[in-house]
Amino acid sequence: MRNAEARTRIFDGALWAVTSLAIAAALYAVFLYAPTERTMGDVQRIFYFHVASAWVAFLAFFVVFLASVLYLATRNLQHDLIAASSAEIGVLFTTLVLITGPLWAKPVWNTYWTWDPRLTTTLVLWLIYIAYLMLRAFAGEEEKTARFAAVFGIIGFLDVPIVYFSIRLWRTLHPKPVIGGSEGSGLHPTMLITLLVSLIAFALLYATLLRLRVRLERARREVRRARLALNA
Amino acid sequence: MSKLGFLFTAYLLIWIVLAGYLLSLFTRQRRIDRELLNLQEQLKRRS
């Protein structure tokens, strides 16, 4: 038991160290390595953390989707625990997208917000998962909540491909995809490396936060069970 | 605000939001651990 605890502590420490190093590398790449974009200037450097936040939010919501499917298939509450934790972190990263996007848009489009398909679907995505977290916070019995939340988590995920493809399907102000986009699109190699480093840093940050959030959720459920046992 | 001002604000807000979330995680964990310990003691006393 003690060995397992020591191993967990070592793993957590190592994960923190690697995440911190990756974030430092990403900041170095964003501010010192990546070239200044010709038309937008320095403000384009928001792009690296804006896109990384969006991709990690998609990853978090995909984990919610996967864990929800697994919960419905197996009724194992461990999957529900992961879904609940990942949803909160997905909302956190979507919040970062919704903060950095308008700050990038203002100097480039001359407006903080426009009801553009990409922006609107992203806001809807954020609201869907806020509703998901509220459902969890206010529902009663553990298994019933898990069942409802799993169905919500699966249906809510439908908005992720809509957000992703919105800039391909509709006319939009938002920049077209820079990876896997149309001919002539793409990134300068140093910009691409910077984006990948930022993406790795944020993915590691997601993993670190998920471990912390899962631990919290586990303790919260233990408290609920202890309260029930005490009241029985 | 200048373009550099927007860049600075964006990165500052990213760190404020992340730090706030981390702080909330630690605070919630500490509170829940304390409550769990308290409940376990009550259960032990009762049994």
PDB file of C-alpha atoms in Angstrom:
ATOM      1  CA  MET A   1       0.000   0.000   0.000  1.00  0.00           C
ATOM      2  CA  ARG A   2       2.795   2.387   1.003  1.00  0.00           C
ATOM      3  CA  ASN A   3       4.769   1.368  -2.088  1.00  0.00           C
ATOM      4  CA  ALA A   4       1.801   2.194  -4.285  1.00  0.00           C
ATOM      5  CA  GLU A   5       1.434   5.608  -2.597  1.00  0.00           C
ATOM      6  CA  ALA A   6       5.142   6.335  -3.059  1.00  0.00           C
ATOM      7  CA  ARG A   7       4.936   5.323  -6.721  1.00  0.00           C
ATOM      8  CA  THR A   8       1.914   7.595  -7.235  1.00  0.00           C
ATOM      9  CA  ARG A   9       3.743  10.493  -5.576  1.00  0.00           C
ATOM     10  CA  ILE A  10       6.829   9.961  -7.765  1.00  0.00           C
ATOM     11  CA  PHE A  11       4.674   9.738 -10.896  1.00  0.00           C
ATOM     12  CA  ASP A  12       2.776  12.922  -9.965  1.00  0.00           C
ATOM     13  CA  GLY A  13       6.036  14.771  -9.294  1.00  0.00           C
ATOM     14  CA  ALA A  14       7.472  13.634 -12.613  1.00  0.00           C
ATOM     15  CA  LEU A  15       4.288  14.647 -14.456  1.00  0.00           C
ATOM     16  CA  TRP A  16       4.389  18.117 -12.850  1.00  0.00           C
ATOM     17  CA  ALA A  17       8.069  18.511 -13.777  1.00  0.00           C
ATOM     18  CA  VAL A  18       7.544  17.438 -17.405  1.00  0.00           C
ATOM     19  CA  THR A  19       4.445  19.669 -17.721  1.00  0.00           C
ATOM     20  CA  SER A  20       6.297  22.694 -16.312  1.00  0.00           C
ATOM     21  CA  LEU A  21       9.214  22.125 -18.681  1.00  0.00           C
ATOM     22  CA  ALA A  22       6.861  21.742 -21.645  1.00  0.00           C
ATOM     23  CA  ILE A  23       5.033  24.985 -20.749  1.00  0.00           C
ATOM     24  CA  ALA A  24       8.361  26.819 -20.405  1.00  0.00           C
ATOM     25  CA  ALA A  25       9.407  25.463 -23.818  1.00  0.00           C
ATOM     26  CA  ALA A  26       6.066  26.517 -25.326  1.00  0.00           C
ATOM     27  CA  LEU A  27       6.423  30.063 -23.934  1.00  0.00           C
ATOM     28  CA  TYR A  28       9.962  30.265 -25.294  1.00  0.00           C
ATOM     29  CA  ALA A  29       8.765  29.066 -28.702  1.00  0.00           C
ATOM     30  CA  VAL A  30       5.781  31.454 -28.784  1.00  0.00           C
ATOM     31  CA  PHE A  31       7.670  34.607 -27.803  1.00  0.00           C
ATOM     32  CA  LEU A  32      11.239  34.007 -28.983  1.00  0.00           C
ATOM     33  CA  TYR A  33      11.328  31.219 -31.575  1.00  0.00           C
ATOM     34  CA  ALA A  34       8.267  31.788 -33.778  1.00  0.00           C
ATOM     35  CA  PRO A  35       8.594  34.556 -36.361  1.00  0.00           C
ATOM     36  CA  THR A  36       6.306  37.604 -36.318  1.00  0.00           C
ATOM     37  CA  GLU A  37       3.414  37.121 -38.735  1.00  0.00           C
ATOM     38  CA  ARG A  38       3.534  39.624 -41.634  1.00  0.00           C
ATOM     39  CA  THR A  39      -0.051  40.983 -41.690  1.00  0.00           C
ATOM     40  CA  MET A  40      -1.248  40.634 -38.094  1.00  0.00           C
ATOM     41  CA  GLY A  41       2.035  41.317 -36.321  1.00  0.00           C
ATOM     42  CA  ASP A  42       2.777  40.214 -32.742  1.00  0.00           C
ATOM     43  CA  VAL A  43      -0.883  39.733 -31.787  1.00  0.00           C
ATOM     44  CA  GLN A  44      -0.902  36.582 -33.962  1.00  0.00           C
ATOM     45  CA  ARG A  45       1.140  34.913 -31.174  1.00  0.00           C
ATOM     46  CA  ILE A  46      -2.173  34.447 -29.345  1.00  0.00           C
ATOM     47  CA  PHE A  47      -2.900  31.799 -31.999  1.00  0.00           C
ATOM     48  CA  TYR A  48      -0.564  29.181 -30.449  1.00  0.00           C
ATOM     49  CA  PHE A  49      -2.267  28.941 -27.045  1.00  0.00           C
ATOM     50  CA  HIS A  50      -5.716  29.677 -28.507  1.00  0.00           C
ATOM     51  CA  VAL A  51      -5.547  26.698 -30.893  1.00  0.00           C
ATOM     52  CA  ALA A  52      -3.832  24.451 -28.317  1.00  0.00           C
ATOM     53  CA  SER A  53      -6.623  25.239 -25.798  1.00  0.00           C
ATOM     54  CA  ALA A  54      -9.283  24.403 -28.393  1.00  0.00           C
ATOM     55  CA  TRP A  55      -7.708  21.070 -29.327  1.00  0.00           C
ATOM     56  CA  VAL A  56      -7.229  20.070 -25.704  1.00  0.00           C
ATOM     57  CA  ALA A  57     -10.862  21.026 -24.974  1.00  0.00           C
ATOM     58  CA  PHE A  58     -11.912  18.703 -27.835  1.00  0.00           C
ATOM     59  CA  LEU A  59      -9.717  15.972 -26.338  1.00  0.00           C
ATOM     60  CA  ALA A  60     -11.311  16.485 -22.909  1.00  0.00           C
ATOM     61  CA  PHE A  61     -14.833  16.254 -24.366  1.00  0.00           C
ATOM     62  CA  PHE A  62     -13.833  13.167 -26.348  1.00  0.00           C
ATOM     63  CA  VAL A  63     -12.722  11.578 -23.062  1.00  0.00           C
ATOM     64  CA  VAL A  64     -16.150  12.495 -21.600  1.00  0.00           C
ATOM     65  CA  PHE A  65     -17.810  10.847 -24.615  1.00  0.00           C
ATOM     66  CA  LEU A  66     -15.680   7.702 -24.376  1.00  0.00           C
ATOM     67  CA  ALA A  67     -16.058   7.383 -20.596  1.00  0.00           C
ATOM     68  CA  SER A  68     -19.834   7.901 -20.945  1.00  0.00           C
ATOM     69  CA  VAL A  69     -20.120   5.117 -23.529  1.00  0.00           C
ATOM     70  CA  LEU A  70     -18.016   2.846 -21.301  1.00  0.00           C
ATOM     71  CA  TYR A  71     -20.140   3.697 -18.271  1.00  0.00           C
ATOM     72  CA  LEU A  72     -23.378   2.832 -20.084  1.00  0.00           C
ATOM     73  CA  ALA A  73     -21.827  -0.425 -21.327  1.00  0.00           C
ATOM     74  CA  THR A  74     -20.329  -1.547 -18.014  1.00  0.00           C
ATOM     75  CA  ARG A  75     -22.077   0.528 -15.270  1.00  0.00           C
ATOM     76  CA  ASN A  76     -18.632   0.924 -13.696  1.00  0.00           C
ATOM     77  CA  LEU A  77     -18.628   4.193 -11.711  1.00  0.00           C
ATOM     78  CA  GLN A  78     -14.896   4.649 -12.377  1.00  0.00           C
ATOM     79  CA  HIS A  79     -15.793   5.656 -15.946  1.00  0.00           C
ATOM     80  CA  ASP A  80     -18.358   8.140 -14.646  1.00  0.00           C
ATOM     81  CA  LEU A  81     -15.723   9.597 -12.341  1.00  0.00           C
ATOM     82  CA  ILE A  82     -13.396  10.205 -15.302  1.00  0.00           C
ATOM     83  CA  ALA A  83     -16.232  11.708 -17.397  1.00  0.00           C
ATOM     84  CA  ALA A  84     -17.165  14.165 -14.613  1.00  0.00           C
ATOM     85  CA  SER A  85     -13.537  15.219 -14.137  1.00  0.00           C
ATOM     86  CA  SER A  86     -12.739  15.576 -17.825  1.00  0.00           C
ATOM     87  CA  ALA A  87     -15.873  17.672 -18.474  1.00  0.00           C
ATOM     88  CA  GLU A  88     -14.801  20.288 -15.925  1.00  0.00           C
ATOM     89  CA  ILE A  89     -11.336  20.545 -17.467  1.00  0.00           C
ATOM     90  CA  GLY A  90     -12.870  20.730 -20.961  1.00  0.00           C
ATOM     91  CA  VAL A  91     -14.943  23.701 -19.790  1.00  0.00           C
ATOM     92  CA  LEU A  92     -11.764  25.298 -18.400  1.00  0.00           C
ATOM     93  CA  PHE A  93      -9.952  25.019 -21.749  1.00  0.00           C
ATOM     94  CA  THR A  94     -13.036  26.178 -23.699  1.00  0.00           C
ATOM     95  CA  THR A  95     -13.119  29.216 -21.384  1.00  0.00           C
ATOM     96  CA  LEU A  96      -9.522  29.943 -22.419  1.00  0.00           C
ATOM     97  CA  VAL A  97     -10.567  29.691 -26.082  1.00  0.00           C
ATOM     98  CA  LEU A  98     -13.449  32.116 -25.483  1.00  0.00           C
ATOM     99  CA  ILE A  99     -11.134  34.574 -23.683  1.00  0.00           C
ATOM    100  CA  THR A 100      -8.214  34.503 -26.120  1.00  0.00           C
ATOM    101  CA  GLY A 101     -10.390  34.479 -29.279  1.00  0.00           C
ATOM    102  CA  PRO A 102     -12.007  37.907 -28.754  1.00  0.00           C
ATOM    103  CA  LEU A 103      -8.650  39.401 -27.667  1.00  0.00           C
ATOM    104  CA  TRP A 104      -7.171  38.204 -30.949  1.00  0.00           C
ATOM    105  CA  ALA A 105     -10.265  39.267 -32.936  1.00  0.00           C
ATOM    106  CA  LYS A 106     -10.426  42.878 -31.728  1.00  0.00           C
ATOM    107  CA  PRO A 107      -7.200  44.151 -33.339  1.00  0.00           C
ATOM    108  CA  VAL A 108      -7.678  41.968 -36.443  1.00  0.00           C
ATOM    109  CA  TRP A 109     -11.464  42.126 -37.141  1.00  0.00           C
ATOM    110  CA  ASN A 110     -12.058  45.337 -35.190  1.00  0.00           C
ATOM    111  CA  THR A 111     -14.660  43.627 -33.004  1.00  0.00           C
ATOM    112  CA  TYR A 112     -14.449  41.383 -29.938  1.00  0.00           C
ATOM    113  CA  TRP A 113     -17.370  39.200 -30.972  1.00  0.00           C
ATOM    114  CA  THR A 114     -19.437  38.422 -34.024  1.00  0.00           C
ATOM    115  CA  TRP A 115     -22.137  35.749 -34.397  1.00  0.00           C
ATOM    116  CA  ASP A 116     -19.951  33.812 -36.793  1.00  0.00           C
ATOM    117  CA  PRO A 117     -20.575  30.006 -37.110  1.00  0.00           C
ATOM    118  CA  ARG A 118     -17.255  29.034 -35.461  1.00  0.00           C
ATOM    119  CA  LEU A 119     -17.643  31.463 -32.558  1.00  0.00           C
ATOM    120  CA  THR A 120     -21.316  30.651 -32.028  1.00  0.00           C
ATOM    121  CA  THR A 121     -20.845  26.862 -32.088  1.00  0.00           C
ATOM    122  CA  THR A 122     -17.925  27.198 -29.646  1.00  0.00           C
ATOM    123  CA  LEU A 123     -20.080  29.232 -27.264  1.00  0.00           C
ATOM    124  CA  VAL A 124     -22.832  26.598 -27.589  1.00  0.00           C
ATOM    125  CA  LEU A 125     -20.244  23.886 -26.788  1.00  0.00           C
ATOM    126  CA  TRP A 126     -19.241  25.764 -23.627  1.00  0.00           C
ATOM    127  CA  LEU A 127     -22.900  26.161 -22.585  1.00  0.00           C
ATOM    128  CA  ILE A 128     -23.615  22.452 -23.226  1.00  0.00           C
ATOM    129  CA  TYR A 129     -20.872  21.367 -20.834  1.00  0.00           C
ATOM    130  CA  ILE A 130     -21.789  24.045 -18.270  1.00  0.00           C
ATOM    131  CA  ALA A 131     -25.274  22.462 -18.334  1.00  0.00           C
ATOM    132  CA  TYR A 132     -23.636  19.021 -18.002  1.00  0.00           C
ATOM    133  CA  LEU A 133     -21.788  20.159 -14.857  1.00  0.00           C
ATOM    134  CA  MET A 134     -24.971  21.722 -13.454  1.00  0.00           C
ATOM    135  CA  LEU A 135     -26.866  18.481 -14.054  1.00  0.00           C
ATOM    136  CA  ARG A 136     -24.204  16.679 -12.038  1.00  0.00           C
ATOM    137  CA  ALA A 137     -24.206  19.261  -9.275  1.00  0.00           C
ATOM    138  CA  PHE A 138     -27.964  19.287  -8.741  1.00  0.00           C
ATOM    139  CA  ALA A 139     -29.039  15.703  -9.490  1.00  0.00           C
ATOM    140  CA  GLY A 140     -29.536  13.343  -6.556  1.00  0.00           C
ATOM    141  CA  GLU A 141     -28.754   9.646  -6.490  1.00  0.00           C
ATOM    142  CA  GLU A 142     -25.265   8.672  -7.711  1.00  0.00           C
ATOM    143  CA  GLU A 143     -26.165   5.992 -10.274  1.00  0.00           C
ATOM    144  CA  LYS A 144     -29.113   7.900 -11.684  1.00  0.00           C
ATOM    145  CA  THR A 145     -26.940  11.014 -12.089  1.00  0.00           C
ATOM    146  CA  ALA A 146     -24.239   8.945 -13.763  1.00  0.00           C
ATOM    147  CA  ARG A 147     -26.779   7.499 -16.226  1.00  0.00           C
ATOM    148  CA  PHE A 148     -28.273  10.882 -17.155  1.00  0.00           C
ATOM    149  CA  ALA A 149     -24.840  12.494 -17.371  1.00  0.00           C
ATOM    150  CA  ALA A 150     -23.566   9.695 -19.624  1.00  0.00           C
ATOM    151  CA  VAL A 151     -26.421  10.221 -22.095  1.00  0.00           C
ATOM    152  CA  PHE A 152     -25.827  13.999 -21.934  1.00  0.00           C
ATOM    153  CA  GLY A 153     -22.077  13.477 -22.430  1.00  0.00           C
ATOM    154  CA  ILE A 154     -22.666  11.412 -25.565  1.00  0.00           C
ATOM    155  CA  ILE A 155     -25.225  13.773 -27.116  1.00  0.00           C
ATOM    156  CA  GLY A 156     -23.235  16.884 -26.103  1.00  0.00           C
ATOM    157  CA  PHE A 157     -20.183  15.592 -27.946  1.00  0.00           C
ATOM    158  CA  LEU A 158     -22.096  15.955 -31.241  1.00  0.00           C
ATOM    159  CA  ASP A 159     -21.283  19.676 -31.122  1.00  0.00           C
ATOM    160  CA  VAL A 160     -17.505  19.018 -31.279  1.00  0.00           C
ATOM    161  CA  PRO A 161     -17.441  17.951 -34.975  1.00  0.00           C
ATOM    162  CA  ILE A 162     -19.867  20.804 -35.726  1.00  0.00           C
ATOM    163  CA  VAL A 163     -17.400  23.292 -34.175  1.00  0.00           C
ATOM    164  CA  TYR A 164     -14.482  21.682 -36.001  1.00  0.00           C
ATOM    165  CA  PHE A 165     -16.120  21.599 -39.436  1.00  0.00           C
ATOM    166  CA  SER A 166     -17.967  24.937 -39.097  1.00  0.00           C
ATOM    167  CA  ILE A 167     -15.161  26.809 -40.887  1.00  0.00           C
ATOM    168  CA  ARG A 168     -15.278  24.333 -43.783  1.00  0.00           C
ATOM    169  CA  LEU A 169     -19.065  24.131 -44.051  1.00  0.00           C
ATOM    170  CA  TRP A 170     -20.101  27.786 -43.730  1.00  0.00           C
ATOM    171  CA  ARG A 171     -18.835  31.190 -44.807  1.00  0.00           C
ATOM    172  CA  THR A 172     -17.012  32.559 -41.808  1.00  0.00           C
ATOM    173  CA  LEU A 173     -14.679  35.327 -40.686  1.00  0.00           C
ATOM    174  CA  HIS A 174     -12.631  32.831 -38.700  1.00  0.00           C
ATOM    175  CA  PRO A 175      -9.303  31.793 -40.325  1.00  0.00           C
ATOM    176  CA  LYS A 176      -9.489  28.615 -42.417  1.00  0.00           C
ATOM    177  CA  PRO A 177      -7.742  25.469 -41.089  1.00  0.00           C
ATOM    178  CA  VAL A 178      -3.962  25.760 -41.202  1.00  0.00           C
ATOM    179  CA  ILE A 179      -3.415  22.013 -40.874  1.00  0.00           C
ATOM    180  CA  GLY A 180      -5.188  19.785 -43.396  1.00  0.00           C
ATOM    181  CA  GLY A 181      -6.768  22.828 -45.004  1.00  0.00           C
ATOM    182  CA  SER A 182      -7.165  23.776 -48.649  1.00  0.00           C
ATOM    183  CA  GLU A 183      -4.335  24.248 -51.123  1.00  0.00           C
ATOM    184  CA  GLY A 184      -2.192  27.264 -50.317  1.00  0.00           C
ATOM    185  CA  SER A 185      -3.041  27.128 -46.631  1.00  0.00           C
ATOM    186  CA  GLY A 186      -0.522  25.986 -44.055  1.00  0.00           C
ATOM    187  CA  LEU A 187       2.030  27.230 -41.578  1.00  0.00           C
ATOM    188  CA  HIS A 188       5.662  28.254 -41.743  1.00  0.00           C
ATOM    189  CA  PRO A 189       7.705  25.295 -40.330  1.00  0.00           C
ATOM    190  CA  THR A 190       8.821  27.265 -37.234  1.00  0.00           C
ATOM    191  CA  MET A 191       5.209  28.289 -36.575  1.00  0.00           C
ATOM    192  CA  LEU A 192       4.120  24.667 -36.953  1.00  0.00           C
ATOM    193  CA  ILE A 193       6.778  23.510 -34.469  1.00  0.00           C
ATOM    194  CA  THR A 194       5.653  26.222 -32.016  1.00  0.00           C
ATOM    195  CA  LEU A 195       2.042  25.098 -32.363  1.00  0.00           C
ATOM    196  CA  LEU A 196       3.012  21.453 -31.784  1.00  0.00           C
ATOM    197  CA  VAL A 197       5.094  22.329 -28.701  1.00  0.00           C
ATOM    198  CA  SER A 198       2.149  24.360 -27.313  1.00  0.00           C
ATOM    199  CA  LEU A 199      -0.187  21.481 -28.051  1.00  0.00           C
ATOM    200  CA  ILE A 200       2.055  18.974 -26.236  1.00  0.00           C
ATOM    201  CA  ALA A 201       2.387  21.371 -23.258  1.00  0.00           C
ATOM    202  CA  PHE A 202      -1.381  21.800 -22.986  1.00  0.00           C
ATOM    203  CA  ALA A 203      -2.020  18.065 -23.420  1.00  0.00           C
ATOM    204  CA  LEU A 204       0.370  17.409 -20.514  1.00  0.00           C
ATOM    205  CA  LEU A 205      -1.361  20.116 -18.486  1.00  0.00           C
ATOM    206  CA  TYR A 206      -4.679  18.383 -19.213  1.00  0.00           C
ATOM    207  CA  ALA A 207      -3.280  15.054 -17.968  1.00  0.00           C
ATOM    208  CA  THR A 208      -1.935  16.707 -14.793  1.00  0.00           C
ATOM    209  CA  LEU A 209      -5.218  18.489 -14.057  1.00  0.00           C
ATOM    210  CA  LEU A 210      -7.228  15.354 -14.827  1.00  0.00           C
ATOM    211  CA  ARG A 211      -5.268  13.354 -12.239  1.00  0.00           C
ATOM    212  CA  LEU A 212      -5.894  16.041  -9.610  1.00  0.00           C
ATOM    213  CA  ARG A 213      -9.574  16.343 -10.511  1.00  0.00           C
ATOM    214  CA  VAL A 214     -10.125  12.553 -10.477  1.00  0.00           C
ATOM    215  CA  ARG A 215      -8.570  12.404  -6.991  1.00  0.00           C
ATOM    216  CA  LEU A 216     -10.932  15.154  -5.820  1.00  0.00           C
ATOM    217  CA  GLU A 217     -13.975  13.452  -7.359  1.00  0.00           C
ATOM    218  CA  ARG A 218     -13.039  10.134  -5.733  1.00  0.00           C
ATOM    219  CA  ALA A 219     -12.760  11.808  -2.297  1.00  0.00           C
ATOM    220  CA  ARG A 220     -16.061  13.619  -2.856  1.00  0.00           C
ATOM    221  CA  ARG A 221     -17.836  10.316  -3.549  1.00  0.00           C
ATOM    222  CA  GLU A 222     -16.256   8.737  -0.466  1.00  0.00           C
ATOM    223  CA  VAL A 223     -17.638  11.632   1.580  1.00  0.00           C
ATOM    224  CA  ARG A 224     -21.102  11.085   0.093  1.00  0.00           C
ATOM    225  CA  ARG A 225     -20.983   7.371   0.966  1.00  0.00           C
ATOM    226  CA  ALA A 226     -19.683   8.069   4.484  1.00  0.00           C
ATOM    227  CA  ARG A 227     -22.531  10.560   5.016  1.00  0.00           C
ATOM    228  CA  LEU A 228     -25.064   7.966   3.851  1.00  0.00           C
ATOM    229  CA  ALA A 229     -23.540   5.340   6.161  1.00  0.00           C
ATOM    230  CA  LEU A 230     -23.698   7.771   9.063  1.00  0.00           C
ATOM    231  CA  ASN A 231     -27.333   8.621   8.390  1.00  0.00           C
ATOM    232  CA  ALA A 232     -28.385   4.975   7.885  1.00  0.00           C
TER     233      ALA A 232
ATOM    234  CA  MET B   1      -5.008  49.217 -26.711  1.00  0.00           C
ATOM    235  CA  SER B   2      -2.019  48.347 -28.923  1.00  0.00           C
ATOM    236  CA  LYS B   3      -1.534  44.928 -30.528  1.00  0.00           C
ATOM    237  CA  LEU B   4       1.101  44.117 -27.891  1.00  0.00           C
ATOM    238  CA  GLY B   5      -1.420  45.108 -25.218  1.00  0.00           C
ATOM    239  CA  PHE B   6      -3.909  42.536 -26.544  1.00  0.00           C
ATOM    240  CA  LEU B   7      -1.170  39.889 -26.662  1.00  0.00           C
ATOM    241  CA  PHE B   8      -0.081  40.654 -23.090  1.00  0.00           C
ATOM    242  CA  THR B   9      -3.687  40.675 -21.812  1.00  0.00           C
ATOM    243  CA  ALA B  10      -4.462  37.322 -23.482  1.00  0.00           C
ATOM    244  CA  TYR B  11      -1.468  35.556 -21.939  1.00  0.00           C
ATOM    245  CA  LEU B  12      -2.005  37.209 -18.557  1.00  0.00           C
ATOM    246  CA  LEU B  13      -5.638  36.072 -18.488  1.00  0.00           C
ATOM    247  CA  ILE B  14      -4.651  32.514 -19.481  1.00  0.00           C
ATOM    248  CA  TRP B  15      -2.359  32.271 -16.429  1.00  0.00           C
ATOM    249  CA  ILE B  16      -4.863  33.929 -14.108  1.00  0.00           C
ATOM    250  CA  VAL B  17      -7.610  31.452 -15.146  1.00  0.00           C
ATOM    251  CA  LEU B  18      -5.273  28.433 -14.874  1.00  0.00           C
ATOM    252  CA  ALA B  19      -3.879  29.543 -11.507  1.00  0.00           C
ATOM    253  CA  GLY B  20      -7.408  30.211 -10.213  1.00  0.00           C
ATOM    254  CA  TYR B  21      -8.532  26.744 -11.277  1.00  0.00           C
ATOM    255  CA  LEU B  22      -5.499  25.071  -9.687  1.00  0.00           C
ATOM    256  CA  LEU B  23      -6.087  26.985  -6.467  1.00  0.00           C
ATOM    257  CA  SER B  24      -9.757  25.946  -6.460  1.00  0.00           C
ATOM    258  CA  LEU B  25      -8.729  22.290  -6.965  1.00  0.00           C
ATOM    259  CA  PHE B  26      -6.328  22.383  -4.005  1.00  0.00           C
ATOM    260  CA  THR B  27      -8.805  24.236  -1.780  1.00  0.00           C
ATOM    261  CA  ARG B  28     -11.643  21.809  -2.585  1.00  0.00           C
ATOM    262  CA  GLN B  29      -9.329  18.810  -2.031  1.00  0.00           C
ATOM    263  CA  ARG B  30      -8.186  20.099   1.362  1.00  0.00           C
ATOM    264  CA  ARG B  31     -11.781  20.767   2.459  1.00  0.00           C
ATOM    265  CA  ILE B  32     -13.038  17.371   1.277  1.00  0.00           C
ATOM    266  CA  ASP B  33     -10.104  15.511   2.901  1.00  0.00           C
ATOM    267  CA  ARG B  34     -10.856  17.222   6.205  1.00  0.00           C
ATOM    268  CA  GLU B  35     -14.548  16.343   5.939  1.00  0.00           C
ATOM    269  CA  LEU B  36     -13.769  12.733   5.031  1.00  0.00           C
ATOM    270  CA  LEU B  37     -11.463  12.353   8.016  1.00  0.00           C
ATOM    271  CA  ASN B  38     -14.122  13.815  10.280  1.00  0.00           C
ATOM    272  CA  LEU B  39     -16.824  11.473   8.926  1.00  0.00           C
ATOM    273  CA  GLN B  40     -14.562   8.428   9.225  1.00  0.00           C
ATOM    274  CA  GLU B  41     -13.868   9.289  12.867  1.00  0.00           C
ATOM    275  CA  GLN B  42     -17.596   9.622  13.532  1.00  0.00           C
ATOM    276  CA  LEU B  43     -18.226   6.243  11.877  1.00  0.00           C
ATOM    277  CA  LYS B  44     -15.444   4.622  13.928  1.00  0.00           C
ATOM    278  CA  ARG B  45     -16.828   6.081  17.139  1.00  0.00           C
ATOM    279  CA  ARG B  46     -20.274   4.849  16.280  1.00  0.00           C
ATOM    280  CA  SER B  47     -19.144   1.288  15.537  1.00  0.00           C
TER     281      SER B  47
END
